[in-house]
mmCIF file of C-alpha atoms in Angstrom:
data_model
loop_
_atom_site.group_PDB
_atom_site.id
_atom_site.type_symbol
_atom_site.label_atom_id
_atom_site.label_comp_id
_atom_site.label_asym_id
_atom_site.label_seq_id
_atom_site.Cartn_x
_atom_site.Cartn_y
_atom_site.Cartn_z
ATOM 1 C CA MET L 1 -22.630 0.059 -12.272
ATOM 2 C CA ARG L 2 -24.181 1.609 -9.155
ATOM 3 C CA LEU L 3 -23.329 5.287 -8.605
ATOM 4 C CA THR L 4 -23.702 6.850 -5.178
ATOM 5 C CA PRO L 5 -22.794 10.530 -4.764
ATOM 6 C CA VAL L 6 -20.439 11.121 -1.853
ATOM 7 C CA ILE L 7 -19.617 14.740 -1.137
ATOM 8 C CA LEU L 8 -16.857 15.315 1.394
ATOM 9 C CA ALA L 9 -17.954 17.074 4.585
ATOM 10 C CA ALA L 10 -15.599 18.259 7.312
ATOM 11 C CA VAL L 11 -16.038 16.423 10.603
ATOM 12 C CA LEU L 12 -12.975 17.644 12.481
ATOM 13 C CA SER L 13 -11.371 21.083 12.485
ATOM 14 C CA PHE L 14 -9.179 22.793 15.008
ATOM 15 C CA LEU L 15 -8.261 25.991 13.165
ATOM 16 C CA PRO L 16 -10.184 28.431 10.967
ATOM 17 C CA ALA L 17 -11.424 26.785 7.804
ATOM 18 C CA ALA L 18 -8.907 25.942 5.121
ATOM 19 C CA ALA L 19 -9.722 25.746 1.436
ATOM 20 C CA SER L 20 -12.309 23.077 0.762
ATOM 21 C CA PRO L 21 -10.927 19.700 -0.303
ATOM 22 C CA ALA L 22 -11.958 18.019 -3.516
ATOM 23 C CA SER L 23 -15.307 16.264 -3.698
ATOM 24 C CA PHE L 24 -15.760 12.685 -4.849
ATOM 25 C CA ARG L 25 -18.435 10.437 -6.339
ATOM 26 C CA GLU L 26 -18.489 6.776 -5.303
ATOM 27 C CA HIS L 27 -18.715 4.041 -7.957
ATOM 28 C CA THR L 28 -19.111 0.338 -7.222
ATOM 29 C CA VAL L 29 -16.820 -1.640 -9.509
ATOM 30 C CA ALA L 30 -17.420 -5.142 -8.132
ATOM 31 C CA THR L 31 -18.947 -7.168 -5.304
ATOM 32 C CA GLY L 32 -18.428 -10.748 -4.137
ATOM 33 C CA LEU L 33 -14.674 -10.339 -3.581
ATOM 34 C CA ARG L 34 -14.376 -12.572 -0.506
ATOM 35 C CA GLY L 35 -11.633 -11.367 1.771
ATOM 36 C CA GLY L 36 -10.758 -8.393 -0.435
ATOM 37 C CA TYR L 37 -7.202 -7.439 0.471
ATOM 38 C CA GLN L 38 -5.347 -5.437 -2.208
ATOM 39 C CA VAL L 39 -6.211 -3.264 -5.194
ATOM 40 C CA VAL L 40 -3.564 -2.268 -7.741
ATOM 41 C CA ALA L 41 -4.044 0.367 -10.453
ATOM 42 C CA PHE L 42 -2.195 -0.894 -13.549
ATOM 43 C CA ASP L 43 -2.589 -1.021 -17.321
ATOM 44 C CA VAL L 44 -2.907 -4.804 -17.617
ATOM 45 C CA ASN L 45 -3.710 -5.038 -21.337
ATOM 46 C CA ARG L 46 -1.480 -2.112 -22.367
ATOM 47 C CA ASP L 47 -4.189 -0.130 -24.105
ATOM 48 C CA GLY L 48 -3.188 3.133 -22.411
ATOM 49 C CA ARG L 49 -6.041 3.001 -19.871
ATOM 50 C CA THR L 50 -5.733 2.267 -16.174
ATOM 51 C CA ASP L 51 -7.249 -1.004 -14.971
ATOM 52 C CA LEU L 52 -7.817 -2.311 -11.445
ATOM 53 C CA ILE L 53 -6.437 -5.647 -10.220
ATOM 54 C CA ALA L 54 -8.432 -6.971 -7.251
ATOM 55 C CA LEU L 55 -6.726 -9.500 -4.986
ATOM 56 C CA ALA L 56 -9.045 -11.276 -2.546
ATOM 57 C CA SER L 57 -7.601 -13.707 0.009
ATOM 58 C CA GLY L 58 -10.815 -15.746 0.184
ATOM 59 C CA MET L 59 -10.817 -16.500 -3.541
ATOM 60 C CA THR L 60 -8.603 -18.668 -5.750
ATOM 61 C CA GLU L 61 -9.096 -16.480 -8.820
ATOM 62 C CA LEU L 62 -7.057 -13.325 -9.263
ATOM 63 C CA VAL L 63 -9.276 -10.937 -11.213
ATOM 64 C CA TRP L 64 -8.919 -7.569 -12.895
ATOM 65 C CA TYR L 65 -11.351 -4.992 -14.164
ATOM 66 C CA GLU L 66 -10.693 -3.332 -17.486
ATOM 67 C CA GLY L 67 -11.106 0.431 -17.499
ATOM 68 C CA PRO L 68 -13.004 2.533 -18.194
ATOM 69 C CA HIS L 69 -16.099 0.265 -18.110
ATOM 70 C CA TRP L 70 -14.686 -2.214 -15.569
ATOM 71 C CA THR L 71 -15.150 -5.401 -17.563
ATOM 72 C CA ARG L 72 -14.144 -8.391 -15.424
ATOM 73 C CA HIS L 73 -11.293 -10.723 -16.487
ATOM 74 C CA VAL L 74 -9.502 -13.593 -14.759
ATOM 75 C CA LEU L 75 -5.760 -13.097 -14.504
ATOM 76 C CA ALA L 76 -4.997 -16.491 -12.919
ATOM 77 C CA SER L 77 -6.729 -19.348 -11.094
ATOM 78 C CA GLY L 78 -5.841 -21.869 -8.395
ATOM 79 C CA LEU L 79 -4.054 -19.373 -6.127
ATOM 80 C CA LYS L 80 -5.002 -20.055 -2.499
ATOM 81 C CA ARG L 81 -4.787 -17.472 0.285
ATOM 82 C CA MET L 82 -3.387 -14.694 -1.892
ATOM 83 C CA ILE L 83 -2.014 -11.746 0.044
ATOM 84 C CA ASN L 84 -0.191 -9.322 -2.309
ATOM 85 C CA LEU L 85 1.029 -8.685 -5.830
ATOM 86 C CA ALA L 86 3.437 -6.420 -7.675
ATOM 87 C CA ALA L 87 2.646 -5.182 -11.193
ATOM 88 C CA CYS L 88 5.496 -3.017 -12.455
ATOM 89 C CA PRO L 89 5.471 -0.617 -15.435
ATOM 90 C CA GLY L 90 7.702 -1.957 -18.173
ATOM 91 C CA MET L 91 7.885 -5.440 -16.672
ATOM 92 C CA GLU L 92 6.210 -8.249 -18.578
ATOM 93 C CA GLU L 93 5.286 -10.371 -15.569
ATOM 94 C CA ILE L 94 3.191 -9.863 -12.447
ATOM 95 C CA VAL L 95 4.440 -11.327 -9.150
ATOM 96 C CA VAL L 96 1.988 -12.751 -6.580
ATOM 97 C CA ALA L 97 2.415 -13.918 -2.966
ATOM 98 C CA HIS L 98 0.001 -16.655 -1.875
ATOM 99 C CA GLU L 99 -0.433 -19.534 0.601
ATOM 100 C CA PHE L 100 -0.232 -16.941 3.386
ATOM 101 C CA ALA L 101 -1.144 -17.318 7.059
ATOM 102 C CA ASN L 102 -0.653 -14.979 10.030
ATOM 103 C CA VAL L 103 0.869 -17.868 12.006
ATOM 104 C CA PRO L 104 4.369 -18.254 10.518
ATOM 105 C CA ARG L 105 4.585 -22.024 10.967
ATOM 106 C CA ASN L 106 1.375 -22.352 8.915
ATOM 107 C CA SER L 107 2.449 -19.930 6.178
ATOM 108 C CA THR L 108 4.181 -21.479 3.172
ATOM 109 C CA GLY L 109 4.706 -18.050 1.618
ATOM 110 C CA ILE L 110 4.754 -19.030 -2.051
ATOM 111 C CA VAL L 111 5.900 -16.379 -4.533
ATOM 112 C CA SER L 112 4.806 -16.960 -8.146
ATOM 113 C CA VAL L 113 5.382 -15.193 -11.445
ATOM 114 C CA LEU L 114 2.447 -14.693 -13.815
ATOM 115 C CA THR L 115 3.324 -14.460 -17.519
ATOM 116 C CA PRO L 116 0.887 -13.293 -20.233
ATOM 117 C CA GLY L 117 0.222 -14.951 -23.550
ATOM 118 C CA PRO L 118 -0.472 -13.172 -26.856
ATOM 119 C CA ASP L 119 -3.885 -12.052 -25.544
ATOM 120 C CA ARG L 120 -3.343 -10.329 -22.211
ATOM 121 C CA THR L 121 -7.072 -10.509 -21.402
ATOM 122 C CA GLN L 122 -6.868 -14.306 -21.218
ATOM 123 C CA PRO L 123 -5.546 -16.127 -18.114
ATOM 124 C CA TRP L 124 -1.790 -15.882 -17.600
ATOM 125 C CA THR L 125 0.516 -18.816 -16.823
ATOM 126 C CA VAL L 126 1.702 -19.292 -13.224
ATOM 127 C CA ARG L 127 5.203 -20.373 -12.179
ATOM 128 C CA GLU L 128 6.459 -20.651 -8.604
ATOM 129 C CA ILE L 129 9.811 -18.958 -7.968
ATOM 130 C CA ASP L 130 10.220 -18.956 -4.172
ATOM 131 C CA ARG L 131 8.911 -20.000 -0.795
ATOM 132 C CA LEU L 132 9.573 -17.571 2.037
ATOM 133 C CA THR L 133 7.554 -17.834 5.239
ATOM 134 C CA THR L 134 4.799 -15.175 5.549
ATOM 135 C CA SER L 135 5.643 -13.453 2.250
ATOM 136 C CA HIS L 136 3.326 -10.497 2.676
ATOM 137 C CA ARG L 137 4.181 -7.265 0.828
ATOM 138 C CA LEU L 138 5.423 -7.156 -2.764
ATOM 139 C CA ARG L 139 6.476 -3.868 -4.343
ATOM 140 C CA CYS L 140 8.217 -2.655 -7.515
ATOM 141 C CA ALA L 141 11.451 -0.768 -6.938
ATOM 142 C CA ARG L 142 14.407 0.803 -8.777
ATOM 143 C CA LEU L 143 17.101 0.527 -6.185
ATOM 144 C CA ASP L 144 20.494 0.753 -7.889
ATOM 145 C CA GLY L 145 20.220 4.049 -9.765
ATOM 146 C CA THR L 146 20.195 2.438 -13.231
ATOM 147 C CA GLY L 147 16.417 2.407 -13.628
ATOM 148 C CA ALA L 148 16.293 -1.405 -13.541
ATOM 149 C CA THR L 149 13.129 -2.707 -11.860
ATOM 150 C CA VAL L 150 13.197 -5.352 -9.136
ATOM 151 C CA VAL L 151 10.445 -6.778 -6.923
ATOM 152 C CA VAL L 152 10.847 -6.369 -3.155
ATOM 153 C CA ASN L 153 9.345 -8.981 -0.816
ATOM 154 C CA ALA L 154 8.757 -8.024 2.836
ATOM 155 C CA PRO L 155 7.453 -10.974 4.914
ATOM 156 C CA LEU L 156 5.132 -10.251 7.824
ATOM 157 C CA ALA L 157 7.205 -12.010 10.491
ATOM 158 C CA GLY L 158 10.158 -14.308 11.044
ATOM 159 C CA ALA L 159 9.815 -18.054 10.603
ATOM 160 C CA LYS L 160 10.201 -18.719 14.358
ATOM 161 C CA ALA L 161 7.828 -15.970 15.513
ATOM 162 C CA ASP L 162 4.768 -16.639 17.668
ATOM 163 C CA ALA L 163 1.881 -14.364 18.643
ATOM 164 C CA PRO L 164 1.501 -12.011 20.372
ATOM 165 C CA ASP L 165 5.141 -10.881 20.587
ATOM 166 C CA TYR L 166 6.385 -12.255 17.234
ATOM 167 C CA ARG L 167 9.953 -12.171 18.576
ATOM 168 C CA ASP L 168 12.168 -12.947 15.605
ATOM 169 C CA HIS L 169 14.172 -11.216 12.910
ATOM 170 C CA VAL L 170 12.366 -10.672 9.609
ATOM 171 C CA PRO L 171 14.119 -10.983 6.238
ATOM 172 C CA LEU L 172 13.766 -8.281 3.582
ATOM 173 C CA VAL L 173 14.570 -9.544 0.065
ATOM 174 C CA TYR L 174 14.186 -8.770 -3.624
ATOM 175 C CA TYR L 175 14.115 -10.506 -7.011
ATOM 176 C CA LYS L 176 15.547 -9.460 -10.378
ATOM 177 C CA PRO L 177 13.164 -10.128 -13.294
ATOM 178 C CA GLY L 178 14.317 -12.979 -15.484
ATOM 179 C CA GLU L 179 16.577 -14.453 -12.809
ATOM 180 C CA TRP L 180 13.917 -14.587 -10.089
ATOM 181 C CA LYS L 181 16.387 -15.635 -7.415
ATOM 182 C CA ARG L 182 15.986 -14.407 -3.855
ATOM 183 C CA ILE L 183 18.536 -11.727 -2.860
ATOM 184 C CA LEU L 184 18.772 -10.810 0.815
ATOM 185 C CA ILE L 185 18.776 -7.128 1.800
ATOM 186 C CA ASN L 186 18.947 -7.616 5.570
ATOM 187 C CA GLU L 187 17.284 -9.320 8.534
ATOM 188 C CA ALA L 188 17.374 -6.294 10.838
ATOM 189 C CA ASN L 189 13.636 -5.709 11.253
ATOM 190 C CA GLN L 190 11.906 -7.536 14.091
ATOM 191 C CA GLY L 191 8.397 -8.395 15.219
ATOM 192 C CA VAL L 192 5.673 -7.719 12.651
ATOM 193 C CA VAL L 193 6.641 -5.861 9.465
ATOM 194 C CA HIS L 194 3.258 -4.816 8.119
ATOM 195 C CA GLY L 195 3.934 -1.886 5.803
ATOM 196 C CA ILE L 196 6.352 -1.105 2.999
ATOM 197 C CA TYR L 197 6.654 1.855 0.643
ATOM 198 C CA ILE L 198 9.113 2.509 -2.199
ATOM 199 C CA THR L 199 10.136 6.120 -2.762
ATOM 200 C CA PRO L 200 13.047 8.313 -3.915
ATOM 201 C CA TRP L 201 14.699 9.867 -0.883
ATOM 202 C CA SER L 202 17.974 11.772 -1.134
ATOM 203 C CA ASP L 203 18.394 11.428 -4.909
ATOM 204 C CA ARG L 204 16.762 9.587 -7.809
ATOM 205 C CA ARG L 205 17.685 6.251 -6.277
ATOM 206 C CA GLU L 206 14.578 4.657 -4.762
ATOM 207 C CA GLU L 207 14.680 3.449 -1.187
ATOM 208 C CA ILE L 208 12.509 1.113 0.882
ATOM 209 C CA LEU L 209 10.482 2.375 3.834
ATOM 210 C CA THR L 210 9.346 -0.317 6.269
ATOM 211 C CA ALA L 211 6.860 -0.068 9.147
ATOM 212 C CA SER L 212 7.331 -2.588 11.942
ATOM 213 C CA PHE L 213 7.274 -3.083 15.714
ATOM 214 C CA LEU L 214 10.645 -1.289 15.710
ATOM 215 C CA GLY L 215 9.230 1.779 13.943
ATOM 216 C CA ILE L 216 9.799 3.316 10.523
ATOM 217 C CA HIS L 217 13.087 2.601 8.750
ATOM 218 C CA ARG L 218 14.547 3.426 5.366
ATOM 219 C CA HIS L 219 16.768 0.955 3.540
ATOM 220 C CA ARG L 220 19.163 2.158 0.819
ATOM 221 C CA LEU L 221 21.356 0.295 -1.624
ATOM 222 C CA GLU L 222 24.620 2.229 -1.757
ATOM 223 C CA LYS L 223 26.792 2.605 -4.836
ATOM 224 C CA ASN L 224 29.333 0.155 -3.408
ATOM 225 C CA GLY L 225 26.657 -2.556 -3.194
ATOM 226 C CA SER L 226 26.174 -2.429 0.584
ATOM 227 C CA TRP L 227 22.887 -1.632 2.321
ATOM 228 C CA THR L 228 22.301 1.053 4.944
ATOM 229 C CA ARG L 229 19.347 1.074 7.315
ATOM 230 C CA VAL L 230 18.285 4.213 9.190
ATOM 231 C CA ARG L 231 15.471 4.535 11.712
ATOM 232 C CA LEU L 232 13.302 7.574 10.995
ATOM 233 C CA SER L 233 11.020 7.061 13.997
ATOM 234 C CA PRO L 234 10.284 4.476 16.703
ATOM 235 C CA GLY L 235 6.561 4.961 15.974
ATOM 236 C CA ASP L 236 4.088 4.453 18.789
ATOM 237 C CA PRO L 237 6.097 4.575 22.040
ATOM 238 C CA ALA L 238 3.929 1.938 23.784
ATOM 239 C CA PRO L 239 5.652 -1.254 25.002
ATOM 240 C CA TRP L 240 6.166 -4.136 22.568
ATOM 241 C CA PRO L 241 4.020 -5.558 20.902
ATOM 242 C CA GLN L 242 1.906 -2.376 20.811
ATOM 243 C CA SER L 243 4.893 -0.398 19.623
ATOM 244 C CA GLY L 244 6.019 0.895 16.265
ATOM 245 C CA ALA L 245 4.111 1.396 13.041
ATOM 246 C CA SER L 246 1.811 -0.554 10.751
ATOM 247 C CA ASP L 247 1.838 1.338 7.435
ATOM 248 C CA VAL L 248 3.705 4.334 6.060
ATOM 249 C CA ALA L 249 3.454 6.700 3.079
ATOM 250 C CA PRO L 250 5.462 9.842 2.237
ATOM 251 C CA GLY L 251 3.894 13.089 1.075
ATOM 252 C CA ARG L 252 4.741 16.715 0.254
ATOM 253 C CA LEU L 253 3.527 20.079 1.507
ATOM 254 C CA GLY L 254 5.076 22.165 -1.213
ATOM 255 C CA LYS L 255 8.797 21.431 -0.978
ATOM 256 C CA ALA L 256 8.598 20.012 2.558
ATOM 257 C CA ARG L 257 8.390 16.240 2.931
ATOM 258 C CA PHE L 258 6.248 14.507 5.534
ATOM 259 C CA LEU L 259 5.485 10.912 6.473
ATOM 260 C CA ALA L 260 2.019 9.574 7.262
ATOM 261 C CA SER L 261 1.672 6.428 9.318
ATOM 262 C CA ILE L 262 -0.919 4.120 10.850
ATOM 263 C CA GLU L 263 0.141 3.104 14.357
ATOM 264 C CA PRO L 264 0.542 0.618 15.981
ATOM 265 C CA TRP L 265 -0.015 -2.658 14.073
ATOM 266 C CA HIS L 266 -3.615 -2.595 12.750
ATOM 267 C CA GLY L 267 -3.901 0.423 14.980
ATOM 268 C CA ASN L 268 -6.284 3.299 15.682
ATOM 269 C CA GLN L 269 -3.901 6.213 15.111
ATOM 270 C CA VAL L 270 -2.937 8.297 12.112
ATOM 271 C CA ALA L 271 0.420 9.951 12.797
ATOM 272 C CA VAL L 272 2.228 12.599 10.764
ATOM 273 C CA TYR L 273 5.988 13.115 10.861
ATOM 274 C CA ARG L 274 7.654 16.328 9.777
ATOM 275 C CA GLY L 275 11.337 17.074 9.732
ATOM 276 C CA SER L 276 14.454 16.995 7.615
ATOM 277 C CA LYS L 277 16.947 14.305 6.728
ATOM 278 C CA ASP L 278 16.546 11.677 9.456
ATOM 279 C CA GLN L 279 15.144 13.868 12.258
ATOM 280 C CA TRP L 280 11.348 13.683 12.487
ATOM 281 C CA THR L 281 8.693 15.043 14.874
ATOM 282 C CA ARG L 282 5.592 12.909 15.508
ATOM 283 C CA THR L 283 2.065 14.350 15.686
ATOM 284 C CA VAL L 284 -0.995 12.116 16.102
ATOM 285 C CA ILE L 285 -3.850 13.607 14.058
ATOM 286 C CA ASP L 286 -6.511 10.907 14.597
ATOM 287 C CA THR L 287 -7.128 8.154 17.166
ATOM 288 C CA ALA L 288 -10.489 6.854 15.916
ATOM 289 C CA LEU L 289 -9.582 4.249 13.299
ATOM 290 C CA ASN L 290 -10.847 0.732 13.977
ATOM 291 C CA ASP L 291 -8.253 -1.655 12.548
ATOM 292 C CA GLY L 292 -6.398 0.859 10.387
ATOM 293 C CA HIS L 293 -4.974 -0.973 7.400
ATOM 294 C CA THR L 294 -4.058 1.332 4.503
ATOM 295 C CA ILE L 295 -2.575 4.792 4.075
ATOM 296 C CA TYR L 296 -1.636 6.816 0.998
ATOM 297 C CA THR L 297 -1.042 10.425 0.033
ATOM 298 C CA GLY L 298 -1.935 12.486 -3.022
ATOM 299 C CA ASP L 299 -2.639 16.023 -4.179
ATOM 300 C CA PHE L 300 -6.366 15.660 -4.835
ATOM 301 C CA ASP L 301 -7.257 19.355 -5.024
ATOM 302 C CA GLY L 302 -4.324 20.463 -7.176
ATOM 303 C CA ASP L 303 -2.865 22.983 -4.715
ATOM 304 C CA GLY L 304 0.624 21.485 -4.652
ATOM 305 C CA ARG L 305 0.137 19.985 -1.196
ATOM 306 C CA ASP L 306 -0.666 16.340 -0.534
ATOM 307 C CA GLU L 307 -3.611 15.088 1.461
ATOM 308 C CA ILE L 308 -3.658 11.790 3.401
ATOM 309 C CA VAL L 309 -6.023 8.896 2.723
ATOM 310 C CA ALA L 310 -6.443 6.325 5.528
ATOM 311 C CA GLY L 311 -8.749 3.313 5.532
ATOM 312 C CA TYR L 312 -9.870 0.972 8.297
ATOM 313 C CA ARG L 313 -11.483 -2.482 8.219
ATOM 314 C CA ARG L 314 -13.742 -2.855 11.251
ATOM 315 C CA ALA L 315 -17.152 -1.316 11.928
ATOM 316 C CA PRO L 316 -18.167 1.290 11.144
ATOM 317 C CA TYR L 317 -15.287 0.851 8.632
ATOM 318 C CA GLY L 318 -14.479 3.393 6.022
ATOM 319 C CA VAL L 319 -12.018 5.824 4.467
ATOM 320 C CA ASN L 320 -10.938 9.250 5.749
ATOM 321 C CA LEU L 321 -9.180 12.154 4.068
ATOM 322 C CA TYR L 322 -6.894 14.536 5.986
ATOM 323 C CA GLN L 323 -5.934 18.006 4.732
ATOM 324 C CA ALA L 324 -3.211 20.204 6.216
ATOM 325 C CA GLU L 325 -4.696 23.353 7.722
ATOM 326 C CA GLY L 326 -3.004 26.367 6.186
ATOM 327 C CA GLY L 327 -0.644 24.043 4.360
ATOM 328 C CA THR L 328 1.902 23.974 7.184
ATOM 329 C CA GLY L 329 1.158 20.547 8.626
ATOM 330 C CA ASP L 330 0.788 21.917 12.173
ATOM 331 C CA SER L 331 -2.838 20.779 12.199
ATOM 332 C CA TRP L 332 -4.965 18.612 9.929
ATOM 333 C CA ARG L 333 -8.632 18.641 9.033
ATOM 334 C CA LYS L 334 -10.329 15.253 8.862
ATOM 335 C CA THR L 335 -13.121 14.598 6.402
ATOM 336 C CA VAL L 336 -15.067 11.405 5.794
ATOM 337 C CA LEU L 337 -14.772 10.027 2.303
ATOM 338 C CA SER L 338 -16.795 6.907 3.093
ATOM 339 C CA GLU L 339 -18.333 5.299 6.167
ATOM 340 C CA GLY L 340 -20.049 1.909 6.106
ATOM 341 C CA SER L 341 -19.503 1.399 2.383
ATOM 342 C CA VAL L 342 -16.137 -0.386 2.231
ATOM 343 C CA SER L 343 -14.071 -2.068 4.957
ATOM 344 C CA ALA L 344 -10.902 -0.706 3.437
ATOM 345 C CA ALA L 345 -8.148 -3.302 3.550
ATOM 346 C CA ALA L 346 -6.239 -1.420 0.854
ATOM 347 C CA CYS L 347 -6.569 1.629 -1.356
ATOM 348 C CA ALA L 348 -4.781 2.820 -4.482
ATOM 349 C CA VAL L 349 -4.321 6.368 -5.763
ATOM 350 C CA ALA L 350 -4.334 6.949 -9.538
ATOM 351 C CA ASP L 351 -6.058 8.880 -12.322
ATOM 352 C CA LEU L 352 -8.657 6.273 -13.297
ATOM 353 C CA ASN L 353 -10.608 8.218 -15.919
ATOM 354 C CA ALA L 354 -7.863 10.264 -17.620
ATOM 355 C CA ASP L 355 -9.180 13.636 -16.424
ATOM 356 C CA ARG L 356 -5.825 14.595 -14.841
ATOM 357 C CA ARG L 357 -7.209 14.359 -11.318
ATOM 358 C CA LEU L 358 -6.156 11.698 -8.816
ATOM 359 C CA ASP L 359 -8.902 9.239 -7.892
ATOM 360 C CA ILE L 360 -9.031 6.655 -5.090
ATOM 361 C CA ALA L 361 -9.893 2.949 -5.359
ATOM 362 C CA CYS L 362 -10.439 0.799 -2.258
ATOM 363 C CA ILE L 363 -11.116 -2.897 -1.708
ATOM 364 C CA GLY L 364 -13.135 -4.203 1.229
ATOM 365 C CA SER L 365 -12.446 -7.286 3.321
ATOM 366 C CA ALA L 366 -15.658 -7.650 5.357
ATOM 367 C CA THR L 367 -17.686 -5.894 2.635
ATOM 368 C CA ALA L 368 -16.096 -7.970 -0.175
ATOM 369 C CA ASN L 369 -16.330 -5.117 -2.671
ATOM 370 C CA LEU L 370 -14.270 -2.841 -4.872
ATOM 371 C CA VAL L 371 -15.144 0.836 -5.174
ATOM 372 C CA TRP L 372 -13.552 3.868 -6.753
ATOM 373 C CA TYR L 373 -14.010 7.437 -5.749
ATOM 374 C CA GLU L 374 -14.069 9.745 -8.745
ATOM 375 C CA ASN L 375 -12.378 13.055 -8.030
ATOM 376 C CA LEU L 376 -14.774 15.817 -9.121
ATOM 377 C CA GLY L 377 -12.371 18.603 -8.193
ATOM 378 C CA LYS L 378 -13.207 21.517 -5.943
ATOM 379 C CA GLN L 379 -16.928 22.242 -5.798
#
């Protein structure tokens, strides 16, 4: 394993210096992951240690790396044009979306269930359960308040959509484990639906956040079985198809919630929303991403306030960290976690070495690699 020290250095500051963010050390987990697209932190073999599943669209093998030494295993083979997976705690199977294409008429959108045998380190069996055009984002969710896990599927675009406007309604669906039948939530989103995030909102019931040409919406399954959909923000106010949002992640500054977003689709902006209930104020904190493609939040320095991680795929490609100045969220300090090392198509936030500090793992598309950034704490 190659180790390259990466110490965070502030590159943007508008107010007097805040407390220094955590520092990180970069580790290369794997190379040769053609078209690296998604990394998922998950205990695949149930040994109590976090592993990394690496999904690469240019490969037909779905592979995972066993922590803490990152031993490579093949989860499944023969999966063409993979785009996303959902691995849920407590659920036996893993769900994968494959046969994906950006052009809806060319995208079969196969959804398959992977089931382990007695030895979870050996290849799992694959069974197709659905075909939904441009199946694109799969996430685990507990939507009904009972704690039961389902898998949400958010396609990229409607079946009749064409570039560049992608004018069509986009279905949002989910599957119950064991039954694996498609259940429609709604078809209210339009254009490109690129991002999805599952989070508790007003109570313990988890809700779905979507980022699309129409902005950021939350979708909630009510106790009577109906769905409500509320727009939190229109996102980038530019005309369609440069409007809306691409990815979204919630965070906390103490007790105050905020939303972080990449805007517009595959955009250059990092936006932060602060507010209460369904009234949110938009502040753009960065405009320098080149093909922004992943955003997450996490409390990396242990001060009770979340930082923002945003990755972008095109040169110079890299990963940035944003820290609220003074903890209020009025201004944010940008630091460079990585530049030129990984063309971050996706990142994951998890404690990867059981030291009780959140680490970051990112997978590169153009760089075809998987790296993790070990959180060394405040230096």
